[in-house]
PDB file of C-alpha atoms in Angstrom:
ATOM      1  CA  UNK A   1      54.462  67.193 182.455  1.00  0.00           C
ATOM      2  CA  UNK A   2      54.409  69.119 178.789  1.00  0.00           C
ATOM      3  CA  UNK A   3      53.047  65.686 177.233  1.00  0.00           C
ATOM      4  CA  UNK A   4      49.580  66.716 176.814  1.00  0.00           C
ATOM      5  CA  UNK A   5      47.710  69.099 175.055  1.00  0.00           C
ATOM      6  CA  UNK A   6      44.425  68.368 176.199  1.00  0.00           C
ATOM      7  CA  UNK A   7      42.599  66.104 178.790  1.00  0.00           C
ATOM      8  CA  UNK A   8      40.713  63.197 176.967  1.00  0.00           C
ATOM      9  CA  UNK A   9      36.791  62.318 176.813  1.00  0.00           C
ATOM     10  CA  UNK A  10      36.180  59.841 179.454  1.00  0.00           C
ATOM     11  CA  UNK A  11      35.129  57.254 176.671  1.00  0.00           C
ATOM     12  CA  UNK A  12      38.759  57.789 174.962  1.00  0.00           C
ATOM     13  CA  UNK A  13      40.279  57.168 178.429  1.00  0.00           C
ATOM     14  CA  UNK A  14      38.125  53.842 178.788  1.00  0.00           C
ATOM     15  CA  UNK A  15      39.246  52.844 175.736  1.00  0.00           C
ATOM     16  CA  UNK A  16      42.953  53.300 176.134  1.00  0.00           C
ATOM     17  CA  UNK A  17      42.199  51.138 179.471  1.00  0.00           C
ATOM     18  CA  UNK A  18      41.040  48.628 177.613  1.00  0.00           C
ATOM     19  CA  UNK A  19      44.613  48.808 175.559  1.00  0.00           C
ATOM     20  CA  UNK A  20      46.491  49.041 178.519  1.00  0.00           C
ATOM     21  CA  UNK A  21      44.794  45.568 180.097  1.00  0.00           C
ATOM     22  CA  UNK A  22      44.835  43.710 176.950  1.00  0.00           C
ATOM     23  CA  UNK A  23      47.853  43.864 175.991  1.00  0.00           C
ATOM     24  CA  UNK A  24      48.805  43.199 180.115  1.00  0.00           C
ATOM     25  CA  UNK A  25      47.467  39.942 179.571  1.00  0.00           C
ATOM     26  CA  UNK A  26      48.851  39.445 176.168  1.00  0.00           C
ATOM     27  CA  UNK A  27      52.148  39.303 177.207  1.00  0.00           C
ATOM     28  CA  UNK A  28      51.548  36.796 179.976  1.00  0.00           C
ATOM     29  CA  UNK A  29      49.752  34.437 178.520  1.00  0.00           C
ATOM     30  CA  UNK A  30      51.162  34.578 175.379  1.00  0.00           C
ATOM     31  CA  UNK A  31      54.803  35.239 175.608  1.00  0.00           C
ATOM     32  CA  UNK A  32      56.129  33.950 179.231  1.00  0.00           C
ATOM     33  CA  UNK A  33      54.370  35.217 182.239  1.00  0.00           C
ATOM     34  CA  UNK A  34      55.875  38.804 181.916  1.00  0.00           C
ATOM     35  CA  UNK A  35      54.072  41.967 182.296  1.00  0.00           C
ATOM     36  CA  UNK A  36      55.325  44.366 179.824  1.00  0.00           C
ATOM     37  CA  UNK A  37      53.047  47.409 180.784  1.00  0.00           C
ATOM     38  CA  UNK A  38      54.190  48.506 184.970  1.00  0.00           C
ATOM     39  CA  UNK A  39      57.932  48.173 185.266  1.00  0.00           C
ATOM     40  CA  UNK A  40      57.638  47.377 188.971  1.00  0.00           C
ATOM     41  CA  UNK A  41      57.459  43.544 188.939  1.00  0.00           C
ATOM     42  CA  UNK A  42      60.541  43.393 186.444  1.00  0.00           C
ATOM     43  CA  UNK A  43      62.957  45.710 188.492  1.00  0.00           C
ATOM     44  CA  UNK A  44      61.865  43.570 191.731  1.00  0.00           C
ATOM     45  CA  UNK A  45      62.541  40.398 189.308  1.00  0.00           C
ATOM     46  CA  UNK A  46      65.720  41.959 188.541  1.00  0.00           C
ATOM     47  CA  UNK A  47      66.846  42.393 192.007  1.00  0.00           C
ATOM     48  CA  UNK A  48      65.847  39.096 193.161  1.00  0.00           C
ATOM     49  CA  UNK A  49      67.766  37.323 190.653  1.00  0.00           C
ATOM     50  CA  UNK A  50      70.980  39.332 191.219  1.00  0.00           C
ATOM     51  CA  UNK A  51      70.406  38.668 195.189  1.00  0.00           C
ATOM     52  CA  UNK A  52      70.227  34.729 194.731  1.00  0.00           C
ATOM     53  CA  UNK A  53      73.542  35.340 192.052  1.00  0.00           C
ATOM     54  CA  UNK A  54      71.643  34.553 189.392  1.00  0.00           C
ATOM     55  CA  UNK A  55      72.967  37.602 186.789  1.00  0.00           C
ATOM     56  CA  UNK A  56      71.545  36.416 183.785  1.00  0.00           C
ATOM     57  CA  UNK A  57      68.318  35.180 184.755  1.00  0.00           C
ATOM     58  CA  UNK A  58      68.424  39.153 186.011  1.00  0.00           C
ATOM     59  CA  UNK A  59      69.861  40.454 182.756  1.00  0.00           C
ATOM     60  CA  UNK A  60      66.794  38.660 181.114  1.00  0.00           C
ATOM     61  CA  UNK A  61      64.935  41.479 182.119  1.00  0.00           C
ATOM     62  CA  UNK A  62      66.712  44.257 181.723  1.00  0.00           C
ATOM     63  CA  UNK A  63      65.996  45.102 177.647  1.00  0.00           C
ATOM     64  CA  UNK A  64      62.330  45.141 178.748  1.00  0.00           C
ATOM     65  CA  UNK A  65      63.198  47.979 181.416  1.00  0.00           C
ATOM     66  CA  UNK A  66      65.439  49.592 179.089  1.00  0.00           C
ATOM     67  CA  UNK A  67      62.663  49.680 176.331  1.00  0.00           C
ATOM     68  CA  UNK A  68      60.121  51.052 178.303  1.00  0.00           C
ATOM     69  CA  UNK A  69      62.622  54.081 179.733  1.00  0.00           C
ATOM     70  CA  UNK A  70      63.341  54.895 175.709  1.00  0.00           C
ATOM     71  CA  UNK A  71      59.873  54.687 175.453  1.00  0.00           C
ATOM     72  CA  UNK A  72      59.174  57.511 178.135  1.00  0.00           C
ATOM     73  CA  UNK A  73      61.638  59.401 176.057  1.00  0.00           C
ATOM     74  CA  UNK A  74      60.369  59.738 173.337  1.00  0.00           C
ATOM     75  CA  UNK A  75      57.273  60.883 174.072  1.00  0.00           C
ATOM     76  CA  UNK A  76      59.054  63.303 176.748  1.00  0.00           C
ATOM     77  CA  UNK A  77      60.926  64.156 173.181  1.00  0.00           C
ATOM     78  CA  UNK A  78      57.801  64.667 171.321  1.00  0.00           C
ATOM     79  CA  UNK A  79      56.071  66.598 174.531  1.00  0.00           C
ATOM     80  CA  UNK A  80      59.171  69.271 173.577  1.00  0.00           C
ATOM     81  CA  UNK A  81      57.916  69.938 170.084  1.00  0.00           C
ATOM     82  CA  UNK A  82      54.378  70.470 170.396  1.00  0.00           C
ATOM     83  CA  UNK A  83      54.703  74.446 170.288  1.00  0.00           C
ATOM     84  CA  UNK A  84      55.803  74.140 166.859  1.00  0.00           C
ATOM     85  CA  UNK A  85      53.385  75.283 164.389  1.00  0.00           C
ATOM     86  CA  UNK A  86      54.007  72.431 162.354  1.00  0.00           C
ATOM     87  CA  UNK A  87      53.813  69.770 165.341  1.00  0.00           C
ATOM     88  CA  UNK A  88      51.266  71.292 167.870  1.00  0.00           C
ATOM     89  CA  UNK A  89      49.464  67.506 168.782  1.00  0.00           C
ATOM     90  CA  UNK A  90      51.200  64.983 169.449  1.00  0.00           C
ATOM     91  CA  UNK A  91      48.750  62.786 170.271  1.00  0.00           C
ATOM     92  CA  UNK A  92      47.814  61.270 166.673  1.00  0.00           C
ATOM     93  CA  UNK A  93      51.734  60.440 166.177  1.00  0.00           C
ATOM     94  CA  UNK A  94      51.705  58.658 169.546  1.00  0.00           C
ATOM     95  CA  UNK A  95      48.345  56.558 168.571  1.00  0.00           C
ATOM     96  CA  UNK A  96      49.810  56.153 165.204  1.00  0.00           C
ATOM     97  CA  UNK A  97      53.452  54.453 166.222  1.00  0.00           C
ATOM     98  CA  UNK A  98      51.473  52.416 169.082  1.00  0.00           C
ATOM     99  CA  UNK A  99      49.365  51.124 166.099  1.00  0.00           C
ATOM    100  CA  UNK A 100      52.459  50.178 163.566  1.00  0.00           C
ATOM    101  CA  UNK A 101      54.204  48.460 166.429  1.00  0.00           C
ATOM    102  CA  UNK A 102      51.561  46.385 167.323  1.00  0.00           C
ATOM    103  CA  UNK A 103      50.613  45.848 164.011  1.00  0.00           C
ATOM    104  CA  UNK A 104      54.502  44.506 163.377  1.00  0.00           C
ATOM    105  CA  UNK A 105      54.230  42.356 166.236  1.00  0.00           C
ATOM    106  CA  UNK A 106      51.424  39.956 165.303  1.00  0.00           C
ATOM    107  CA  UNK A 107      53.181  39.992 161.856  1.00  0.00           C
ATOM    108  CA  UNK A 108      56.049  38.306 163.546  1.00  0.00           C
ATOM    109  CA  UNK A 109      56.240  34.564 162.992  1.00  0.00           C
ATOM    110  CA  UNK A 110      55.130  32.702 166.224  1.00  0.00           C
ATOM    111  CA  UNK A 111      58.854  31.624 166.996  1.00  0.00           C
ATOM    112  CA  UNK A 112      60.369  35.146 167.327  1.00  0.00           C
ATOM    113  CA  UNK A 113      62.018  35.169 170.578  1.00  0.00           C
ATOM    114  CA  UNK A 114      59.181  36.482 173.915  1.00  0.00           C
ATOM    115  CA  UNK A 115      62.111  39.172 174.439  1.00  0.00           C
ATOM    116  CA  UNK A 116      61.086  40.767 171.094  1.00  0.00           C
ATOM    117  CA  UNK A 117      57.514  40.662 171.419  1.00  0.00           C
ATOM    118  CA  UNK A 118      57.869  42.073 175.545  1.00  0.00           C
ATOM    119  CA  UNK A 119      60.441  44.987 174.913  1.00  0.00           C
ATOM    120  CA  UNK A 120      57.666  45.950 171.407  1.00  0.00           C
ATOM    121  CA  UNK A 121      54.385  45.854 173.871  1.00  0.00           C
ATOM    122  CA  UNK A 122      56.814  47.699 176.416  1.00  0.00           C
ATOM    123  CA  UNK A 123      57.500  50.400 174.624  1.00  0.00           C
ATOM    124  CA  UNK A 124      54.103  50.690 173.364  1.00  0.00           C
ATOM    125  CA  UNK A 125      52.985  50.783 177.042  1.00  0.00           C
ATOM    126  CA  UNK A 126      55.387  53.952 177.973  1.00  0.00           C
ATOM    127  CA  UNK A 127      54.160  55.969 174.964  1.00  0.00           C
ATOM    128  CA  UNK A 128      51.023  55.474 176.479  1.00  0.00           C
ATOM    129  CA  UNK A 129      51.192  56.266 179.613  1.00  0.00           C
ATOM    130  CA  UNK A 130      53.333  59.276 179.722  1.00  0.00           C
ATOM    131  CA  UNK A 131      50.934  60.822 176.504  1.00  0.00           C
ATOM    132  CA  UNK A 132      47.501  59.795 178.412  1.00  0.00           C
ATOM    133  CA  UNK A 133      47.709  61.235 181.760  1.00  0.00           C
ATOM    134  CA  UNK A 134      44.256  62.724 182.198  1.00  0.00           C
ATOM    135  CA  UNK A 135      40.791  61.885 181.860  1.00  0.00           C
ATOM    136  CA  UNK A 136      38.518  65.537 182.179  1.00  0.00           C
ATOM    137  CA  UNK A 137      40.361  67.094 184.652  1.00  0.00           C
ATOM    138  CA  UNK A 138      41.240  64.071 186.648  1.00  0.00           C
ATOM    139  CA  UNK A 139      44.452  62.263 186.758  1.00  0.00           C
ATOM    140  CA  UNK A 140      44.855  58.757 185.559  1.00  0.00           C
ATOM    141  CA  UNK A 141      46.763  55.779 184.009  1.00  0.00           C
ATOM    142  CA  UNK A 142      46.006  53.753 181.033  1.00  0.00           C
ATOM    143  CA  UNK A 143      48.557  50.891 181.409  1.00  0.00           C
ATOM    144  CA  UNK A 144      48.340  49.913 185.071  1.00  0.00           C
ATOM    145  CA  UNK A 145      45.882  50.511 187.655  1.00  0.00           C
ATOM    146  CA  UNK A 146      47.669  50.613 191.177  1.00  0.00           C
ATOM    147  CA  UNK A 147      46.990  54.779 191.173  1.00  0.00           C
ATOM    148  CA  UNK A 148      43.805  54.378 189.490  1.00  0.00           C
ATOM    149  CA  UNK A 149      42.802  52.593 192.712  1.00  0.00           C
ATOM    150  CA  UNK A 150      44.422  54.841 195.017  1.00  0.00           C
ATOM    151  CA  UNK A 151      42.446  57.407 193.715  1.00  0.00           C
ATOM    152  CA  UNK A 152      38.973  56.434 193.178  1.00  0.00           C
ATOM    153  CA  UNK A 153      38.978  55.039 196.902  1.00  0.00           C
ATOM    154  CA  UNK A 154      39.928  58.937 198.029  1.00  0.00           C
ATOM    155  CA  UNK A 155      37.802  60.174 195.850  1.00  0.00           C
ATOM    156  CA  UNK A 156      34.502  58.426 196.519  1.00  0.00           C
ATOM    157  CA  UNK A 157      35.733  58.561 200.461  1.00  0.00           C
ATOM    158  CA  UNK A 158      35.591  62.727 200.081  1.00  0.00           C
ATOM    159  CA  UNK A 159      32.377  62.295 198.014  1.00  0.00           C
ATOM    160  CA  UNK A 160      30.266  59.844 200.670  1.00  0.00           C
ATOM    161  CA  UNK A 161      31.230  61.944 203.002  1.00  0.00           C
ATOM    162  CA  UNK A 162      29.984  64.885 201.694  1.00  0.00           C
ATOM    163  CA  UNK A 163      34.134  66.055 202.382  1.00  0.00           C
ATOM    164  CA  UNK A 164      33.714  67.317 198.639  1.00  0.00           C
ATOM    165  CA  UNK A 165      30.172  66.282 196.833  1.00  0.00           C
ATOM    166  CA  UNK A 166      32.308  67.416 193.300  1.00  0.00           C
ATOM    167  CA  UNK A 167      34.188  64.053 193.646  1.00  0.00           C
ATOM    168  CA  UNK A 168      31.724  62.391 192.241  1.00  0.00           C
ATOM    169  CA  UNK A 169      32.281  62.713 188.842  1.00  0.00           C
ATOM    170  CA  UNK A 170      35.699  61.746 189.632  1.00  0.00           C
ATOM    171  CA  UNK A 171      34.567  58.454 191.286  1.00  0.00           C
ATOM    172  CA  UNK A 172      32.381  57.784 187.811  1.00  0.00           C
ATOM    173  CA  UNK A 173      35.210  58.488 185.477  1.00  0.00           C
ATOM    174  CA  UNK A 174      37.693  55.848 187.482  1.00  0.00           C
ATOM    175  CA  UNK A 175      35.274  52.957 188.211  1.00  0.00           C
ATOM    176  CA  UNK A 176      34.858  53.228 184.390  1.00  0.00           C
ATOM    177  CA  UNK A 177      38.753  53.462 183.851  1.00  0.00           C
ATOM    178  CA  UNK A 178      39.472  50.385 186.414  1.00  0.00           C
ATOM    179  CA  UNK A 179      36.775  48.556 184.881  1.00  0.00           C
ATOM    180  CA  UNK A 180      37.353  48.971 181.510  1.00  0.00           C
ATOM    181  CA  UNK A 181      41.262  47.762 182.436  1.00  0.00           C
ATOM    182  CA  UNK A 182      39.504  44.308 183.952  1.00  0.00           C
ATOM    183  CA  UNK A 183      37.908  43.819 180.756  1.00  0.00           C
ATOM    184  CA  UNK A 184      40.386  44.810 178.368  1.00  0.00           C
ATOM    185  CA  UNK A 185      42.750  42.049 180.491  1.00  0.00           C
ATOM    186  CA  UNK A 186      40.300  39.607 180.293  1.00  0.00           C
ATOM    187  CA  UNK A 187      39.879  39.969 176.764  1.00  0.00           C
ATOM    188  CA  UNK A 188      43.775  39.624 176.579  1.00  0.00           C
ATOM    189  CA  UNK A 189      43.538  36.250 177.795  1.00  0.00           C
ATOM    190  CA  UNK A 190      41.307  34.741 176.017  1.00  0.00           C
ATOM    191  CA  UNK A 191      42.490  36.427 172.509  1.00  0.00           C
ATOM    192  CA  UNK A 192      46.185  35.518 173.592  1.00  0.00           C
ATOM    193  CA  UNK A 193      45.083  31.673 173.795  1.00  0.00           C
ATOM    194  CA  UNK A 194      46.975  29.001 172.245  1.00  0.00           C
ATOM    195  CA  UNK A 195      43.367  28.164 170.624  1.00  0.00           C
ATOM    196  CA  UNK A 196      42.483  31.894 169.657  1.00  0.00           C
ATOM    197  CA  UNK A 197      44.402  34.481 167.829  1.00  0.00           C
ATOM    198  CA  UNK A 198      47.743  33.470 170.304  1.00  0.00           C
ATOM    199  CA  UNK A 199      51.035  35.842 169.664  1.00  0.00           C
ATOM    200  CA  UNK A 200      48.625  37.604 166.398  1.00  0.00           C
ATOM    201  CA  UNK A 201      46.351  39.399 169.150  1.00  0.00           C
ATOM    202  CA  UNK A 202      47.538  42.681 169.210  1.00  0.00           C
ATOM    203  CA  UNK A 203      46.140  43.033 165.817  1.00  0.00           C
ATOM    204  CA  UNK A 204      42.713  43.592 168.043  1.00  0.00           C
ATOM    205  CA  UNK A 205      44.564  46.169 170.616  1.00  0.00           C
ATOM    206  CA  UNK A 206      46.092  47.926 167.316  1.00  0.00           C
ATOM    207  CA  UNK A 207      42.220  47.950 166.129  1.00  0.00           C
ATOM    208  CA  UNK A 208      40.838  49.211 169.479  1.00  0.00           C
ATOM    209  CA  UNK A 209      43.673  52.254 168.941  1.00  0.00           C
ATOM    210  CA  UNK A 210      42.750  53.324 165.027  1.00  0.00           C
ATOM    211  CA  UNK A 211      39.465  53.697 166.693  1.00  0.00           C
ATOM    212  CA  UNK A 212      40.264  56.773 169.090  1.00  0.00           C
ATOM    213  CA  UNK A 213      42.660  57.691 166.635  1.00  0.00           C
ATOM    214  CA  UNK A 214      39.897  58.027 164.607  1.00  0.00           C
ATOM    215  CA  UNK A 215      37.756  59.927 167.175  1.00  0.00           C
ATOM    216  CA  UNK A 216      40.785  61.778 167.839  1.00  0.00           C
ATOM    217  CA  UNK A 217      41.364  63.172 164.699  1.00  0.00           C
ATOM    218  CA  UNK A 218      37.381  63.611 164.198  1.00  0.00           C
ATOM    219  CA  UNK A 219      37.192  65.968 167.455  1.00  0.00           C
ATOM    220  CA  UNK A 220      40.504  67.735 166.553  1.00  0.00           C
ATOM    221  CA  UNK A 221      38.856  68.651 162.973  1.00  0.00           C
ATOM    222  CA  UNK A 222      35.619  69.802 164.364  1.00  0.00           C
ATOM    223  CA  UNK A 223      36.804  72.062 167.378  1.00  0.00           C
ATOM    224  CA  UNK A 224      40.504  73.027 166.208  1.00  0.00           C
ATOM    225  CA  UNK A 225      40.486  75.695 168.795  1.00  0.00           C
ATOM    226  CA  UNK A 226      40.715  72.808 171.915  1.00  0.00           C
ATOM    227  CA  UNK A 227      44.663  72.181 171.669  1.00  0.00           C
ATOM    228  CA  UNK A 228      44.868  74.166 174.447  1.00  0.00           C
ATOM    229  CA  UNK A 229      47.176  73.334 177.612  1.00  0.00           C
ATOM    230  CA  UNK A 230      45.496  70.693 179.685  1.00  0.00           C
ATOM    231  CA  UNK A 231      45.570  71.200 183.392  1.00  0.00           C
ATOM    232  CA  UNK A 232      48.340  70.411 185.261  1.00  0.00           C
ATOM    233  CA  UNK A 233      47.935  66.224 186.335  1.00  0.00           C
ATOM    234  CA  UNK A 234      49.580  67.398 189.719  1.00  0.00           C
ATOM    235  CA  UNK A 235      46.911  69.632 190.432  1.00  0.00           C
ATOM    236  CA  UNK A 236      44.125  67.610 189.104  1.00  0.00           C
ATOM    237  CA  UNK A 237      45.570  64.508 191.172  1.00  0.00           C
ATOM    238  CA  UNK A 238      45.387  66.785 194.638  1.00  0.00           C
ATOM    239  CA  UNK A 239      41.756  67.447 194.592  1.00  0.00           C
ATOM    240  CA  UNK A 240      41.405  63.997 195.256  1.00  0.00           C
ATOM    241  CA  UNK A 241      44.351  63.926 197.445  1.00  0.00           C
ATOM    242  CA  UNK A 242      46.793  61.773 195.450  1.00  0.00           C
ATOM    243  CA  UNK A 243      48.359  61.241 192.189  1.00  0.00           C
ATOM    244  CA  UNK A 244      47.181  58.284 190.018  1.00  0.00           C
ATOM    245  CA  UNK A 245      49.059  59.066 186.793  1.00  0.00           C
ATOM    246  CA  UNK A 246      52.179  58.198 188.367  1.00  0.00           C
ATOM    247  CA  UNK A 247      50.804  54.626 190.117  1.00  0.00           C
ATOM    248  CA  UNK A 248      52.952  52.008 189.389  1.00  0.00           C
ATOM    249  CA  UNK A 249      51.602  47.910 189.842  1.00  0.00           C
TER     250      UNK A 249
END
């Protein structure tokens, strides 16, 4: 993948975990029981429906699939330009269209149509995911935390068993990631309450964002001479003997 440009702090990652599980939990509790962020549950949805002949309970789905795949495309778009001299990171664009969308979305009134609010926080959730792919040199995902899983249990397998003592840091970095997810959800729900900030609660995620933004833009000032070609998430992944970028939920 050309997406990165760099591999992110392992407090960055955490926080885009966070992201990733809030706004998870947003989208269920607030707007219908649907997971916006992993794609997975929605094409299985998708195919159940159309199995049982129900087409558009099926076709109910379908924008939010369709919205996360433009999603991946744009930042596969933006992954193309990053040689230019004028466009070398795009990183800060990425955090900064996450942050307007979600930003529009709790400025919608609280009877715009779930669909709207899903396909936003799905598109949101494929910018991130395809841009955010490592953590140090170890492969992760923001948004879901199926390969997250995968990998910390190889990882901390190779390390207790003195397979590959290195795998440590590796183990550290995920827990933090897989935790940080947990939280982040739980925060969802109780943000995304009827009695809380309900459909408005992305305003928080959108805050969590401007702040690695922030320390994104801070770092890149400081040490200009790190955009520099991250290592490859494949090769990261097989130290620990899988891929967890590419988990789905």
């Amino acid at each position: 993948m050309r997406v990165r440009s760099r591999a992110e702090h392992p407090a960055t990652g955490a926080a885009l975990a966070v992201v990733g599980g809030f706004l998870d939990a947003y989208t269920f509790v607030a707007h219908d029981g649907v997971f916006a962020n992993a794609q997975t549950g929605n094409v299985v949805l998708v195919a159940v429906a159309w199995a049982r002949g129900d087409g558009p309970h099926a076709a109910r789905y379908l924008p939010i699939i369709a919205t996360f795949v433009l999603g991946l495309v744009a930042a596969e778009v933006l992954a193309a330009h990053r040689h230019r001299r004028w466009f070398h990171d795009p990183t800060r664009l990425v955090l900064g269209t996450e942050i307007l969308v979600l930003l529009a979305v709790a400025a919608l009134p609280r009877t715009a149509p779930h669909l709207v609010t899903t396909c936003a926080v799905s598109f949101v959730a494929a910018l991130q995911v395809t841009t955010f792919r490592l953590v140090r040199d170890t492969s992760y995902s923001t948004t879901m935390t199926t390969g997250n899983l995968r990998t910390l249990v190889t990882a901390a397998y190779e390390w207790l068993t003195g397979y590959d003592p290195a795998q440590r840091a590796a183990v550290a970095r995920l827990s933090a990631v897989v935790l940080a997810f947990a939280a982040g959800a739980g925060a969802g729900a109780l943000a995304s309450g009827p009695d809380a900030l309900g459909t408005r609660a992305t305003v928080l995620a959108a805050a969590v964002l401007a702040g690695v933004l922030t320390a994104v833009e801070t770092h890149t000032r400081r040490h200009p001479h790190t955009l520099v070609p991250a290592p490859d998430p494949g090769r990261a992944a097989a130290r620990v003997g899988a891929r967890a970028g590419d988990g789905a939920d």
